[in-house]
Coordinates of C-alpha atoms in Angstrom, one line a residue:
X26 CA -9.6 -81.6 54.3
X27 CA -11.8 -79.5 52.1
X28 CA -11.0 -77.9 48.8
X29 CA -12.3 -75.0 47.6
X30 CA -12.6 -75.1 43.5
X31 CA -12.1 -71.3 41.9
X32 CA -15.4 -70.3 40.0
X33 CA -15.3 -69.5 36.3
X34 CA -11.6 -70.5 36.1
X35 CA -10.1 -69.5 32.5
X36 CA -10.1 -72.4 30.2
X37 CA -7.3 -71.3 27.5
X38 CA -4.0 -70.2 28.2
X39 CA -4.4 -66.5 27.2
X40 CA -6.7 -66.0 29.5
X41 CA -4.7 -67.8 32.3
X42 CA -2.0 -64.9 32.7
X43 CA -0.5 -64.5 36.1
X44 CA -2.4 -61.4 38.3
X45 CA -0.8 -59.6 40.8
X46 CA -1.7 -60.3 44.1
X47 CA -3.3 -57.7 45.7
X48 CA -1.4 -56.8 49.2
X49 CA -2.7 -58.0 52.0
X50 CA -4.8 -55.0 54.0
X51 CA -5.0 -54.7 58.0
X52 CA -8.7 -54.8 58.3
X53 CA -7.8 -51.5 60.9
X54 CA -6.4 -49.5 58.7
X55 CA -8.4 -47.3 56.1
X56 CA -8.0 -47.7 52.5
X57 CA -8.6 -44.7 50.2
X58 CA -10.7 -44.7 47.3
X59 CA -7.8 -45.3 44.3
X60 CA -10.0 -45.6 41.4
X61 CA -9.1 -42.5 40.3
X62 CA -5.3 -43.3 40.8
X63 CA -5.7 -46.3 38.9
X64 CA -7.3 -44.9 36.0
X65 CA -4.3 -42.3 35.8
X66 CA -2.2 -45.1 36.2
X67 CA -3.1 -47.1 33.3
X68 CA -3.5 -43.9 30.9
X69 CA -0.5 -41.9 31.4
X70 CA 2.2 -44.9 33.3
X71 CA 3.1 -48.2 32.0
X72 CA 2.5 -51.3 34.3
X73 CA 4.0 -51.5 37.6
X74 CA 6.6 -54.8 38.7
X75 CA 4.1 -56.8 41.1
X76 CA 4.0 -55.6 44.6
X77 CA 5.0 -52.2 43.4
X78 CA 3.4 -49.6 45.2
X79 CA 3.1 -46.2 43.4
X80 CA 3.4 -43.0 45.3
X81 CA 0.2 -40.6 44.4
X82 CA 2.6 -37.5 44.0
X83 CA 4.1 -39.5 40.9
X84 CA 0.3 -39.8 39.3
X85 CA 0.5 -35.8 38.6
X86 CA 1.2 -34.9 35.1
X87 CA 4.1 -31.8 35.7
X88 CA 4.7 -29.3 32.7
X89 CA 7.7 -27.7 32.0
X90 CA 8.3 -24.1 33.8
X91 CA 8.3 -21.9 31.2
X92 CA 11.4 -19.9 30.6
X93 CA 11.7 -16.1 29.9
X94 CA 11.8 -16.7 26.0
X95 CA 9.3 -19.0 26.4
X96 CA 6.9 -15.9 27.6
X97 CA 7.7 -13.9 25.6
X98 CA 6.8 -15.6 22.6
X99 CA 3.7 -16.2 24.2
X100 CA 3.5 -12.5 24.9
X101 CA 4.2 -11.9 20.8
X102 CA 1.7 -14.5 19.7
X103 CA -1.0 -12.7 21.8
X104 CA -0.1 -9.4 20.3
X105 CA 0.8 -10.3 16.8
X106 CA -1.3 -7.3 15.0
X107 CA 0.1 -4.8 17.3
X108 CA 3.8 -6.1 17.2
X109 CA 3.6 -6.1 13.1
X110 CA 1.9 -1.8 13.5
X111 CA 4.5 -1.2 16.3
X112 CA 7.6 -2.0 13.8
X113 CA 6.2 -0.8 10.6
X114 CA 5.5 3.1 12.5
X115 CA 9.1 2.6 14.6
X116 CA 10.7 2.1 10.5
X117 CA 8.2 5.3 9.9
X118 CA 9.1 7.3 12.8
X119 CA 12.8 6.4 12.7
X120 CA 12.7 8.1 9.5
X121 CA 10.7 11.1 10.3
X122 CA 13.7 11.8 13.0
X123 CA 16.6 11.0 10.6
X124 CA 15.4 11.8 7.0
X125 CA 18.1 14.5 5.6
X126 CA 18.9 15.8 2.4
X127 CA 18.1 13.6 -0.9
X128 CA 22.2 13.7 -1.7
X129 CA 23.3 12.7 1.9
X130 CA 25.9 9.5 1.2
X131 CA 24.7 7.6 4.9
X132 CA 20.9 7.9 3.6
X133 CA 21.4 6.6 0.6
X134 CA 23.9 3.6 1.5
X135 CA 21.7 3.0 4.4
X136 CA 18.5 2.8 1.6
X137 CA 20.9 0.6 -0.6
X138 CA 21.0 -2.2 2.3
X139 CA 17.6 -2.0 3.7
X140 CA 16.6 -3.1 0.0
X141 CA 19.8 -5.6 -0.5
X142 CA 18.3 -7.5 3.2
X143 CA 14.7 -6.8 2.5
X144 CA 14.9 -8.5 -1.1
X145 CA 17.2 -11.5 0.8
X146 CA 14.0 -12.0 3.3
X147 CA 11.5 -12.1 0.5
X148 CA 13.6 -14.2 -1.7
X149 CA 13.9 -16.4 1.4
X150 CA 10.3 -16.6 2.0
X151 CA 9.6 -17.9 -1.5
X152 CA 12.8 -20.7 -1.1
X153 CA 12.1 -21.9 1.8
X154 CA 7.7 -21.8 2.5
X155 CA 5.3 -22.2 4.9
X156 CA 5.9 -26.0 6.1
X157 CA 9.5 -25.9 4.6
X158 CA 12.4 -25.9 7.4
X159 CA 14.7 -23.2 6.9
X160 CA 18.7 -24.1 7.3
X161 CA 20.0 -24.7 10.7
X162 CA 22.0 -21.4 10.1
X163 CA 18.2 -19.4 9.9
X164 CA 16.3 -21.1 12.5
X165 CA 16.6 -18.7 15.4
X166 CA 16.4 -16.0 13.2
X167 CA 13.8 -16.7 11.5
X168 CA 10.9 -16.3 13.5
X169 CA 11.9 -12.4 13.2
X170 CA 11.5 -12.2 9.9
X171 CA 8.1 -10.8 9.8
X172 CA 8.7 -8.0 12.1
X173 CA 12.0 -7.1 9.8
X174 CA 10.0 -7.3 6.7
X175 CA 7.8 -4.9 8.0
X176 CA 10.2 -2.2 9.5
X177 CA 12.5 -2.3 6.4
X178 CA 9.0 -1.7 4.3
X179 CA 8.0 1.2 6.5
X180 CA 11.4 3.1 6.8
X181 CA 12.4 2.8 3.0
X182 CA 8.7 3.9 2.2
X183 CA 8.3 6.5 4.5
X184 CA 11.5 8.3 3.6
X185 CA 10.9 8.6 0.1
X186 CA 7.2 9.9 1.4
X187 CA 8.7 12.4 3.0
X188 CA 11.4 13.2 0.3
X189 CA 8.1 13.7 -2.3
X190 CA 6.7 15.7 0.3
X191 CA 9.0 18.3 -0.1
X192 CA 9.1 18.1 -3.6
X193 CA 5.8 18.2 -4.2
X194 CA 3.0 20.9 -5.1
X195 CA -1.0 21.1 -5.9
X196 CA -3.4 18.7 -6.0
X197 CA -2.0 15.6 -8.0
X198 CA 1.6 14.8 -6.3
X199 CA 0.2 14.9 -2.6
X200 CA -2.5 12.2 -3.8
X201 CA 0.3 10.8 -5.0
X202 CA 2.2 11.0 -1.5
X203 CA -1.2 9.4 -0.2
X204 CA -1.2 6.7 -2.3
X205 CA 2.2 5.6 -0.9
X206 CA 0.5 6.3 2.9
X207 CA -2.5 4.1 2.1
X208 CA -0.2 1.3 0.7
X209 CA 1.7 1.0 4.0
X210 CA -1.3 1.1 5.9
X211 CA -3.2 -1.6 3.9
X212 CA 0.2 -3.4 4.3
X213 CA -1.3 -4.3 8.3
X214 CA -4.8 -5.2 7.3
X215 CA -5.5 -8.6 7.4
X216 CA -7.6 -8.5 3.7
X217 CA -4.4 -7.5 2.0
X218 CA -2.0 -10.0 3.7
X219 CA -4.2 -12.8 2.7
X220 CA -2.6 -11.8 -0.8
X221 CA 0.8 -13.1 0.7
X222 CA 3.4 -12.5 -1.9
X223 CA 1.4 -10.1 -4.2
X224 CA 1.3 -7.6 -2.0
X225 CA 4.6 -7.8 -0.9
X226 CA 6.0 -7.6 -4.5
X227 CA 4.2 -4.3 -5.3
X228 CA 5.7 -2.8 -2.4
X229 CA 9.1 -4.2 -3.3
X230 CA 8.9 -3.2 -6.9
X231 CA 7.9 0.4 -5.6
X232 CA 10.4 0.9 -3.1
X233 CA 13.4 -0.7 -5.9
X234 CA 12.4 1.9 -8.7
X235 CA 11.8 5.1 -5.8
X236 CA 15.3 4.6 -4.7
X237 CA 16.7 5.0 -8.6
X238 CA 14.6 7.8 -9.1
X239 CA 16.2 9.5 -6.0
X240 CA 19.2 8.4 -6.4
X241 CA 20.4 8.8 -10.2
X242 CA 19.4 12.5 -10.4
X243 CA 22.0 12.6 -7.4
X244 CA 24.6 10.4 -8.9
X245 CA 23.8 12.0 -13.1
X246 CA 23.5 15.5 -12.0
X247 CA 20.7 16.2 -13.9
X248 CA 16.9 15.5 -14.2
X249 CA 14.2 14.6 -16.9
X250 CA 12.0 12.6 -18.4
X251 CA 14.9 9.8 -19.6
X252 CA 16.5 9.9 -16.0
X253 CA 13.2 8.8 -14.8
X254 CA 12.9 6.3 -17.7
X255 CA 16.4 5.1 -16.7
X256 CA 14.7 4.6 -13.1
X257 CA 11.8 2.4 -14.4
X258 CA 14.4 0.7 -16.6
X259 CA 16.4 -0.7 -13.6
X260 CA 13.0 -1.7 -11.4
X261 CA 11.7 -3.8 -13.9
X262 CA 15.4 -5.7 -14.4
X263 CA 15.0 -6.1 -10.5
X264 CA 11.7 -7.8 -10.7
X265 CA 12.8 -9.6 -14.0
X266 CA 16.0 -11.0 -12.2
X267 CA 13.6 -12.4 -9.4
X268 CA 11.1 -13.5 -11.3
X269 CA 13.8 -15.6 -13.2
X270 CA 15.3 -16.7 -9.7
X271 CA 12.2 -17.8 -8.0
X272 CA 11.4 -19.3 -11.5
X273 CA 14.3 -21.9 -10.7
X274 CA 12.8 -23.0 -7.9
X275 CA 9.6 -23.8 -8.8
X276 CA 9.4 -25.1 -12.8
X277 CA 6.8 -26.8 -12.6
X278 CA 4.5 -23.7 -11.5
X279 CA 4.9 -21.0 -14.3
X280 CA 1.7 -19.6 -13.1
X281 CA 2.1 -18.7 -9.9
X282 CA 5.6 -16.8 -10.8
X283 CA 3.4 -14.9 -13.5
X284 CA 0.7 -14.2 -11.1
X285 CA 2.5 -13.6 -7.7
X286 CA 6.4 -12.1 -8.8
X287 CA 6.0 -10.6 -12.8
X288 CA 2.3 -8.9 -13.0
X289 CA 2.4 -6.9 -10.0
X290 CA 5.7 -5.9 -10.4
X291 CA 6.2 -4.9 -13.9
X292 CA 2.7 -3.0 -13.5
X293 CA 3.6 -0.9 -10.7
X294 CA 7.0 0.0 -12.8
X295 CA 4.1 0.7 -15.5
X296 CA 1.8 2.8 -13.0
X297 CA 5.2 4.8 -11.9
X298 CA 5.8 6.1 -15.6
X299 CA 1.9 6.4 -16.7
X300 CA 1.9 9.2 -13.4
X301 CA 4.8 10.9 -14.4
X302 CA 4.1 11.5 -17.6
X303 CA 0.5 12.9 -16.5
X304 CA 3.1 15.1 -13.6
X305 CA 1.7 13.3 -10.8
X306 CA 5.2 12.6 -9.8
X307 CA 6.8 15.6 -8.5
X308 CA 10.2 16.5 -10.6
X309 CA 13.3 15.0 -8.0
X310 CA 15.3 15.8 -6.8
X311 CA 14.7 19.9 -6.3
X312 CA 12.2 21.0 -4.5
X313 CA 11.2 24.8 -2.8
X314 CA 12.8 25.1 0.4
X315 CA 10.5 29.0 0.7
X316 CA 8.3 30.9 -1.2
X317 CA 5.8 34.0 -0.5
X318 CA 4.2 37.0 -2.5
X319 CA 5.7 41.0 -1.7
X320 CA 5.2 44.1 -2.4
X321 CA 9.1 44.8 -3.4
X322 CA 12.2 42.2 -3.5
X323 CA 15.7 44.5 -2.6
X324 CA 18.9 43.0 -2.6
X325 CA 21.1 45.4 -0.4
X326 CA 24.3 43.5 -0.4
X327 CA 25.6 40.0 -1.4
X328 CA 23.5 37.5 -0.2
X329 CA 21.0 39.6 1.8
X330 CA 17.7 40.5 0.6
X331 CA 15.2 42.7 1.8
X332 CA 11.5 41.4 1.8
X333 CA 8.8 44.3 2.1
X334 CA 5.0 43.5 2.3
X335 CA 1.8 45.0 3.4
X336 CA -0.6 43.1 5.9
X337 CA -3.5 44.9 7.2
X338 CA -4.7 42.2 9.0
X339 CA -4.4 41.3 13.0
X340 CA -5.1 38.2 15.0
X341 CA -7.1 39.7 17.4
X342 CA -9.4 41.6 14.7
X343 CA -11.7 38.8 13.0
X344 CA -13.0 41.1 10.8
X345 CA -9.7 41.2 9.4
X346 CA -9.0 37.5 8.5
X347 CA -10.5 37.6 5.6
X348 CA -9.4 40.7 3.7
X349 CA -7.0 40.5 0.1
X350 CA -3.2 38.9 0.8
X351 CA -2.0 41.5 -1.5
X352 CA -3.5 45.0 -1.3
X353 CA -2.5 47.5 -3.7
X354 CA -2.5 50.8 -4.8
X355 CA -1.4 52.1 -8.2
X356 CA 1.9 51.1 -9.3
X357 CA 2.0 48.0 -7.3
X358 CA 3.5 44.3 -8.7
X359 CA 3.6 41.3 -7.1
X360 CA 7.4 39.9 -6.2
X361 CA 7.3 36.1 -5.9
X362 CA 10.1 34.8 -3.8
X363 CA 11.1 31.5 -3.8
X364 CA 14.5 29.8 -2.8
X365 CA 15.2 26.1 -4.6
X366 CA 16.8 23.2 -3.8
X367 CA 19.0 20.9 -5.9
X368 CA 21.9 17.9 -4.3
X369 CA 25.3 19.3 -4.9
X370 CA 27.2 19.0 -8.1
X371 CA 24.0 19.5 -10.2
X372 CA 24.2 21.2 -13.4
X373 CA 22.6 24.0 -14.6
X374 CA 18.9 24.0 -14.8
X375 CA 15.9 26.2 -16.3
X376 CA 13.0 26.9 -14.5
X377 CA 9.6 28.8 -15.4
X378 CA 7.6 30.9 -13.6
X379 CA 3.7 31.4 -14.5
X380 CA 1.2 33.7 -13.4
X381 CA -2.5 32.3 -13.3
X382 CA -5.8 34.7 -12.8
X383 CA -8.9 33.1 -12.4
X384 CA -10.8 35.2 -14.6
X385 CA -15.0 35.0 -13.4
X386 CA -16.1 34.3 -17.1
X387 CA -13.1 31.7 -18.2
X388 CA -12.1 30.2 -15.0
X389 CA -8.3 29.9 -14.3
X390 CA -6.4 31.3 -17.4
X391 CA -2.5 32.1 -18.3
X392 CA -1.6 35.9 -17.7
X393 CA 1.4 36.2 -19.6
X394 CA 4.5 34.3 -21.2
X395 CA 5.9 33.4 -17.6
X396 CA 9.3 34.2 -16.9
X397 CA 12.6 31.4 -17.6
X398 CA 15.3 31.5 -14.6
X399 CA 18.5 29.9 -15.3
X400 CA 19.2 28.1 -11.7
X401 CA 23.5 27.8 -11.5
X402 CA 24.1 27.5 -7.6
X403 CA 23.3 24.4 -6.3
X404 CA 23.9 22.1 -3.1
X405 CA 24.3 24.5 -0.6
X406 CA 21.3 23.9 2.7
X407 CA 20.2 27.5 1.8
X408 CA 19.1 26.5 -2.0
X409 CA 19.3 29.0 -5.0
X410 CA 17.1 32.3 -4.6
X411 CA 15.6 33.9 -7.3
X412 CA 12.2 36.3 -8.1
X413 CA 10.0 37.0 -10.4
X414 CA 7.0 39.9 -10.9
X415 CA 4.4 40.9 -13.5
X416 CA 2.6 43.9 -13.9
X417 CA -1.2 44.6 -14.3
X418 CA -2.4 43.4 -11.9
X419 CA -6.6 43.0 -11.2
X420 CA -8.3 42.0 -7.7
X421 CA -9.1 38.7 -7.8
X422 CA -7.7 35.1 -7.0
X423 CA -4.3 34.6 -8.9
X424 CA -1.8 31.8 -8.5
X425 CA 1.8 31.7 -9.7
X426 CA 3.0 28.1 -10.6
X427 CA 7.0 27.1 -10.5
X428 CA 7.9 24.3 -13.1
X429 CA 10.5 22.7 -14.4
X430 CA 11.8 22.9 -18.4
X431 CA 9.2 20.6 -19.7
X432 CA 6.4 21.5 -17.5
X433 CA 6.8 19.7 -14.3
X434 CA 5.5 21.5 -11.6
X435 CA 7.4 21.9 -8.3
X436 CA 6.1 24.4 -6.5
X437 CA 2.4 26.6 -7.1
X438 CA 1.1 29.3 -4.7
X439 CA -2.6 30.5 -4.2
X440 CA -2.8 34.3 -2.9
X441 CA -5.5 37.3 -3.7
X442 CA -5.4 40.0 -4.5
X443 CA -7.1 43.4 -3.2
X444 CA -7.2 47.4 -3.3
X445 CA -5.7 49.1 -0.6
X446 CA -8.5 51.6 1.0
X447 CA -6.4 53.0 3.3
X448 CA -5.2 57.1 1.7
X449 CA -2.3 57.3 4.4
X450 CA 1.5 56.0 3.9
X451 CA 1.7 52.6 4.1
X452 CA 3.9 51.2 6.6
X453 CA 5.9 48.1 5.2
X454 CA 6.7 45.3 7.6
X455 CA 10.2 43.8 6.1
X456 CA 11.4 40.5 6.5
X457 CA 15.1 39.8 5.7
X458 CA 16.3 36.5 3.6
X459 CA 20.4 35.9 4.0
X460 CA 22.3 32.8 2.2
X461 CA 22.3 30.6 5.4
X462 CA 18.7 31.0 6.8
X463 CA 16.1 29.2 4.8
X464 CA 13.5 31.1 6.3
X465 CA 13.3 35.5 6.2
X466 CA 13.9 36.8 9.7
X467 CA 12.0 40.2 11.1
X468 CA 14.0 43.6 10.2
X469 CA 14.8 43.8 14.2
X470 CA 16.0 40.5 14.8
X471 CA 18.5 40.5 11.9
X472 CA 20.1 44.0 13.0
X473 CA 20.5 42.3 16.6
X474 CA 22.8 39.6 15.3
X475 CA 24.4 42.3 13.2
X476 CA 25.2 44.2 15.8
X477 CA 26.4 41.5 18.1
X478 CA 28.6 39.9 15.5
X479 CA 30.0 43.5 14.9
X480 CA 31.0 43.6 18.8
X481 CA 34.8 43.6 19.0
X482 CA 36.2 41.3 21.8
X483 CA 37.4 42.5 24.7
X484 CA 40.9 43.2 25.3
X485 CA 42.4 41.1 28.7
X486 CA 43.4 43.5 31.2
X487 CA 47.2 43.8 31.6
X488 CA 48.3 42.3 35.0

């Protein structure tokens, strides 16, 4: 009998564990290489029962198929940027298609709670952080809360945009207007996000004070300069009630409340009254719904006006573009035209009209005492017409300037002013203005719906 002695036998028990046998191979049958198998194995599986074969389709790692929500916030996280500018111009747009008058109930209550859910999700944002776990209530919510943020800042934005677009006039209230276009488009840029809550909180602070100063004329019946105060007033109690809120939340950091919520809120409510006293600001809620320079105003019956003017010029005569707006022979005034809007219920107002001449030695100077029109008809879709003229007049560039009381403007109008070379009779093209047609209408046209509207019906034939 001979015995075989093991080499290098293990000498303390640890190193004397019990190894699975290996199973015994037919020396026929091919073995595959399963070095790669057993690597796999002892990374990702745990230890196998001895004599425990393991099939190679268990060794592959499977991932989950992803589910159609799963790919599609795959889809958003590739196309963040464009998913942020895609809602912020649908809030724009959606505007642009909706935006009525300034006194219509549904726009303002719809206003009212875009700011009530738009100051929830910023007040939410500061409660409950980056790295904080909303309640189980805002979980699947949440993850929408950038792309409502951003819609609710471009449609409450945009509206009043356009609302000071047709209130406004000259240089300084469309800059203005621009301002407010440049702030929602450095909303999207990725240097003014990094500010995170500063940024947000001057567009907040704007958007709370714009809706007062649209809305109190409305609800008051009346413009000036303490309306708008009263406006600034209840922004900056806004911000202050926040500011005290957020406060609670974090006592230990008085700084970054001071730096993030009170600074750039109370200055923008400081910006908005520094530009209206300067009459950056156009005057809400009126505004010029028409306006244009003749040669006579006529009104031949209630509520229709006849519009004459002389226009020497044709489109398909260049040389023509550029002659006077006006041309006049002796006698001639100016008429300006205009037709004003104020919400309904408004009271009586004053408005000024003043004629400018810009003078080749002094530059743009006064040409009279202006005239005061007391405006007493207000809220109808037509607006208030009135005119006004002045006599003497000179070739050269003149404008006449429409302002409010105290000086606000809300309407100005750049025309010139030329002699007539011409010896025949003039032939006046007239344009007719009635109570429900914001714009005049062409002589002809207006004598066509006259006529059909004086059409009697047609009897039915007797059977």
């Amino acid at each position: 009998m001979v015995t075989a002695n093991r080499q290098n036998a293990p000498q303390s028990p640890d190193e004397a564990a019990d190894v699975p046998a290996a199973p015994a191979v037919d020396a026929n049958v091919p073995v595959a290489d399963t070095n790669a198998a057993v690597a796999l194995t002892d990374a990702v599986l745990p230890a196998h029962a001895p004599g425990v074969t393991v099939d190679p389709d268990d060794l592959v790692d499977t991932a989950k198929t992803p589910t159609l929500l799963d790919k599609v916030q795959q889809f958003r996280a590739r196309h963040e940027k464009w998913e942020m500018a895609l809602f912020f111009f649908g809030g724009f747009l959606y505007d642009v298609l909706t935006i009525g008058r300034i006194d219509d109930t549904l726009t303002l209550v719809q206003n009212f709670g875009y700011l009530l859910v738009l100051t929830g999700l910023l007040l939410l944002e500061q409660r409950y952080p980056d790295g904080v776990e909303p309640p189980k209530f805002l979980v699947k919510v949440w993850r929408w809360r950038e792309d409502a943020i951003h819609f609710l800042f471009g449609s409450l934005l945009s509206a009043f945009m356009l609302l000071l677009f047709k209130s406004s006039s000259g240089a300084l209230p469309y800059l203005f207007v621009a301002g407010i276009f440049a702030l929602l488009a450095a909303n999207e840029l990725p240097v003014f996000r990094k500010l995170g809550p500063v940024m947000r909180m001057v567009l907040l602070s704007l958007s709370v004070t714009m809706y007062f100063i649209c809305l109190l004329p409305v609800v008051l019946g009346r413009m000036g300069f303490w309306v708008f105060l009263l406006a600034v007033a209840l922004g900056s109690l806004s911000i202050f009630g926040m500011m005290r809120l957020i406060a609670r939340w974090r006592p230990d950091d008085s700084r970054y409340v001071l730096r993030n919520v009170a600074v750039p809120g109370f200055g923008v409510q400081a910006a908005l009254l520094g530009l209206y006293v300067v009459g950056v600001i156009p005057p809400l809620p009126v505004s010029v719904q028409f306006a244009g320079i003749y040669h006579q105003v006529e009104r031949v019956s209630p509520g229709v006006y006849h519009l004459s003017s002389v226009d020497a010029r044709t489109w398909y005569k260049p040389w023509t573009w550029g002659d006077p707006d006006f041309l006049m022979q002796t006698g001639d005034k100016p008429y300006y035209f205009f037709r004003i809007f104020a919400p309904k219920h408004f009271q009586s107002y004053k408005v000024r009209v003043r004629w400018y001449f810009d003078d080749p030695q002094k530059g743009w100077t006064t040409y009279g005492n202006g005239f005061v029109a007391d405006v007493s008809s207000n809220g109808t879709d037509g607006g208030y017409r009135y005119y006004a003229t002045t006599s003497n007049l000179k070739p050269g560039k003149w404008r006449v300037v429409l302002e409010t009381e105290d000086g606000h403007e809300i309407h100005r109008l750049n025309f010139t002013a030329g002699s007539d070379s011409s010896s025949g009779p003039r032939t006046f093209d007239v344009d007719v203005s009635t109570l429900k047609d914001v714009k005049p209408m062409p002589l002809s046209e207006w004598q066509e719906r006259a006529a059909a509207s004086a059409k009697p019906t047609a009897a039915p034939k007797a059977k």
